[in-house]
Amino acid sequence: MSTTVAIVIPAYNEARRITTSLAEVNRFSSEYSRVVEVIVVDDGSSDDTAARVEAAAKEADHNGGPRLQLVRHPSNRGKGAAVRTGFQQATAEIVLFSDADLSAPIDEVPRLVEPIAAGECDITIGSRALDPSFVQLQQSLLRRNAGRVFNLMVRLSTGLPLQDTQCGFKAFRRTAAQPIFDAQRIDGFAFDVELLYLARRAGLRIRELPVHWSHAEGSKVSMSVHTWQMARDLLRIRWNDWRGRYGTLLEPAPTNRDVTPSPVGEDMHI
């Protein structure tokens, strides 16, 4: 039987573009060779995001499109919490999350899904840094520089040898990743780093892959507020680990950490 795929979309006040984005997801899912379920997690939106998702779900059902499920948080909890909720609701073998703005086009899904389906790795992460030619529209210089500084902080604080931990386009083998989502504690924008840090500790195989990407206006990340919150959360990751707050689900990884480049990215063998 063909491997099934869940596409999780965290959404907070995305009424302006969620209908268009879901139409693209529906088109892709109808053409894709694998069975797809779509889960939108409305993270306490104050606009009519949920109503638009419900309308899209009815239209998809009427037209025989992929199953579209809406899950609602009664209040805004953060992107990490929304992705975790979507992951927990998924039943597919591979779970991918994508930002609602589809900065990484939804047609890039196979690039992340197929290596996992082939048994080559457990987690794939889209990267804007591996091949600059894949980036059609750059972020502002300020955001790019802030991203470089944050990535350096990630490397120094966690040891993760990855060039882009923050691209909102990642896929997971559900059974392998379940323990790391269960152990996840950070609900904000640094949740990606926490998941990857825990995955590394658990010995999961991570591959970083270049994806086409184009900056979309309307980012929920505030440079003046969230940058410092994300820096603080990096410290929380190490503090939580040191205090044993990630529980006994994860065993420390072996000390020989080998990062082997591949033709399309990096495999991180732990």
XYZ file of C-alpha atoms in Angstrom:
270
model
C 0.000 0.000 0.000
C 1.272 3.483 -0.864
C 2.604 5.569 2.006
C 0.049 8.114 3.205
C 0.832 11.770 3.911
C -0.656 14.367 6.255
C -0.154 18.061 5.514
C -0.462 20.137 8.689
C -0.995 23.886 8.321
C -0.791 26.030 11.467
C -2.881 29.156 10.976
C -3.245 32.324 13.029
C -5.302 35.164 11.543
C -4.783 33.862 8.016
C -8.239 34.702 6.628
C -6.702 36.873 3.920
C -4.911 33.992 2.198
C -6.056 30.676 3.661
C -8.702 30.069 0.976
C -6.176 30.520 -1.832
C -3.586 28.400 -0.043
C -6.046 25.561 0.570
C -7.101 25.639 -3.077
C -3.433 25.077 -3.991
C -3.117 22.277 -1.436
C -6.292 20.670 -2.771
C -5.023 20.845 -6.351
C -1.698 19.285 -5.409
C -3.285 16.582 -3.254
C -5.641 15.579 -6.057
C -2.685 15.139 -8.426
C -0.249 13.495 -6.000
C 0.237 9.749 -6.228
C -0.110 9.343 -2.446
C -3.241 9.617 -0.302
C -3.213 12.965 1.473
C -5.062 14.268 4.523
C -4.975 17.985 5.273
C -5.176 19.317 8.834
C -5.497 23.033 9.524
C -4.943 24.079 13.128
C -6.556 27.440 13.829
C -4.443 28.783 16.687
C -7.016 31.039 18.330
C -7.525 33.372 15.377
C -9.576 36.527 15.945
C -10.600 36.794 12.281
C -12.697 34.374 10.212
C -9.881 31.930 9.427
C -11.887 28.998 10.847
C -15.003 29.844 8.811
C -12.978 29.959 5.609
C -11.338 26.621 6.382
C -14.757 25.080 7.059
C -16.009 26.395 3.720
C -12.960 24.952 1.960
C -13.541 21.605 3.691
C -17.148 21.467 2.486
C -16.071 22.322 -1.054
C -13.329 19.678 -1.020
C -15.792 17.069 0.257
C -18.369 18.023 -2.356
C -15.812 17.792 -5.161
C -14.238 14.550 -3.951
C -11.034 16.265 -2.871
C -8.686 15.196 -0.056
C -9.979 15.022 3.499
C -9.649 18.429 5.146
C -9.920 18.660 8.917
C -10.116 21.812 11.025
C -8.835 21.759 14.597
C -9.288 24.861 16.737
C -7.378 26.194 19.721
C -9.693 28.372 21.851
C -6.840 30.830 22.390
C -3.526 31.616 20.705
C -0.905 29.188 22.031
C 1.907 29.558 19.493
C 3.074 27.931 16.291
C 4.832 25.091 18.108
C 1.633 24.162 19.918
C -0.346 24.319 16.662
C 2.073 22.037 14.818
C 2.077 19.604 17.753
C -1.732 19.505 17.760
C -1.769 18.815 14.026
C 0.806 16.063 14.391
C -1.246 14.421 17.144
C -4.377 14.525 14.981
C -2.655 12.967 11.953
C -3.104 9.313 11.073
C -0.854 9.246 7.985
C 2.551 7.570 7.978
C 4.391 10.784 7.068
C 3.424 14.141 8.559
C 4.570 17.352 6.886
C 3.886 20.853 8.117
C 3.784 23.910 5.910
C 3.319 27.582 6.658
C -0.080 28.898 5.614
C 1.485 31.378 3.197
C 3.021 28.518 1.160
C 6.362 30.346 0.948
C 7.663 26.918 -0.001
C 5.290 25.909 -2.834
C 3.148 22.922 -1.953
C 4.487 21.173 -5.071
C 7.746 20.775 -3.107
C 6.077 18.183 -0.845
C 7.516 15.162 -2.732
C 11.038 16.550 -2.268
C 10.613 16.057 1.500
C 8.275 13.057 1.538
C 9.943 10.669 -0.885
C 13.274 10.208 0.995
C 11.292 9.279 4.118
C 8.982 6.958 2.186
C 12.062 5.268 0.692
C 13.434 4.608 4.187
C 16.454 6.866 3.686
C 15.760 9.119 6.684
C 13.243 9.869 9.430
C 13.001 13.653 9.142
C 13.492 16.024 6.220
C 13.740 19.785 6.584
C 13.412 22.350 3.857
C 16.329 24.761 3.637
C 16.683 28.218 2.117
C 20.426 28.217 2.749
C 21.736 25.153 0.894
C 21.160 26.509 -2.620
C 20.439 30.251 -2.981
C 19.247 29.716 -6.552
C 16.128 28.050 -5.118
C 15.057 31.322 -3.452
C 12.889 33.364 -5.818
C 12.139 36.329 -3.524
C 14.429 37.070 -0.588
C 13.470 38.378 2.827
C 14.650 41.844 3.774
C 18.349 42.242 4.538
C 17.467 42.787 8.207
C 15.608 39.479 8.427
C 18.328 37.612 6.544
C 21.016 38.931 8.876
C 18.885 38.147 11.925
C 18.428 34.629 10.575
C 22.185 34.176 10.189
C 22.786 35.340 13.754
C 20.061 33.048 15.067
C 21.481 30.078 13.159
C 24.894 30.744 14.690
C 23.257 30.806 18.118
C 21.531 27.505 17.326
C 24.805 25.871 16.357
C 26.611 27.148 19.455
C 23.846 26.287 21.919
C 22.639 22.952 20.533
C 25.410 21.636 18.287
C 22.964 21.110 15.420
C 25.008 21.164 12.180
C 22.135 22.533 10.085
C 22.097 25.654 7.944
C 18.399 26.520 8.223
C 16.306 25.275 11.140
C 13.527 27.847 10.729
C 12.100 27.200 7.270
C 8.427 26.354 7.832
C 8.511 23.202 5.741
C 9.437 19.921 7.455
C 8.355 16.273 7.262
C 8.478 13.456 9.800
C 8.001 9.692 9.862
C 5.129 9.690 12.325
C 6.040 6.618 14.354
C 9.682 7.691 14.683
C 8.857 11.287 15.575
C 6.025 10.599 18.025
C 8.335 10.511 21.100
C 9.937 13.848 20.248
C 6.552 15.539 19.825
C 5.443 14.010 23.118
C 8.552 15.457 24.769
C 8.285 18.891 23.110
C 7.869 21.784 25.561
C 8.283 24.985 23.525
C 5.146 26.442 21.963
C 6.715 29.452 20.250
C 8.726 29.967 17.078
C 11.842 28.136 18.363
C 9.931 24.851 18.502
C 11.690 23.719 15.301
C 15.047 23.817 17.057
C 13.699 21.878 20.026
C 12.253 19.146 17.798
C 15.495 18.811 15.851
C 17.571 18.824 19.043
C 15.432 16.031 20.497
C 15.515 14.125 17.207
C 19.298 14.286 17.227
C 19.390 13.019 20.802
C 17.057 10.179 19.851
C 19.303 9.111 16.973
C 16.817 9.908 14.215
C 18.160 10.451 10.705
C 17.724 14.059 9.585
C 18.223 15.293 6.042
C 18.373 18.965 5.100
C 17.196 19.633 1.546
C 17.028 22.759 -0.605
C 13.479 23.825 -1.451
C 12.106 26.514 -3.687
C 11.004 29.402 -1.537
C 9.641 32.893 -1.990
C 9.149 35.413 0.797
C 5.505 36.268 1.504
C 4.529 39.444 3.308
C 2.566 39.174 6.535
C 4.996 37.174 8.673
C 3.835 36.661 12.253
C 7.443 36.894 13.475
C 8.154 40.312 14.983
C 11.827 41.226 14.832
C 11.535 43.361 17.965
C 9.721 40.766 20.074
C 10.121 37.221 18.830
C 13.862 37.328 18.129
C 14.599 37.710 21.841
C 11.944 35.141 22.761
C 13.549 32.639 20.386
C 16.995 33.344 21.847
C 15.586 32.752 25.321
C 13.989 29.508 24.168
C 17.364 28.213 22.972
C 18.542 28.476 26.565
C 15.350 26.783 27.738
C 16.096 23.782 25.523
C 19.428 23.130 27.198
C 17.992 23.915 30.635
C 15.083 21.509 30.115
C 17.496 18.820 28.963
C 19.852 19.371 31.896
C 16.949 19.212 34.371
C 15.577 16.027 32.785
C 12.334 17.665 31.739
C 12.232 15.787 28.457
C 11.624 12.584 30.399
C 12.992 9.132 29.749
C 11.570 8.732 26.259
C 14.850 9.775 24.709
C 18.230 8.179 25.185
C 21.378 10.293 24.711
C 22.901 9.906 21.265
C 26.325 8.264 20.794
C 29.242 10.669 20.931
C 30.477 10.000 17.376
C 28.383 12.423 15.358
C 28.913 12.057 11.653
C 27.422 14.538 9.224
C 27.647 13.172 5.706
C 26.751 15.458 2.782
C 24.467 14.034 0.120
C 23.924 15.267 -3.460
C 20.686 17.010 -2.456
C 21.335 18.016 1.115
C 22.747 16.610 4.306
C 22.065 13.447 6.229
C 22.771 13.780 9.900
C 23.630 10.326 11.218
C 23.709 10.111 14.978
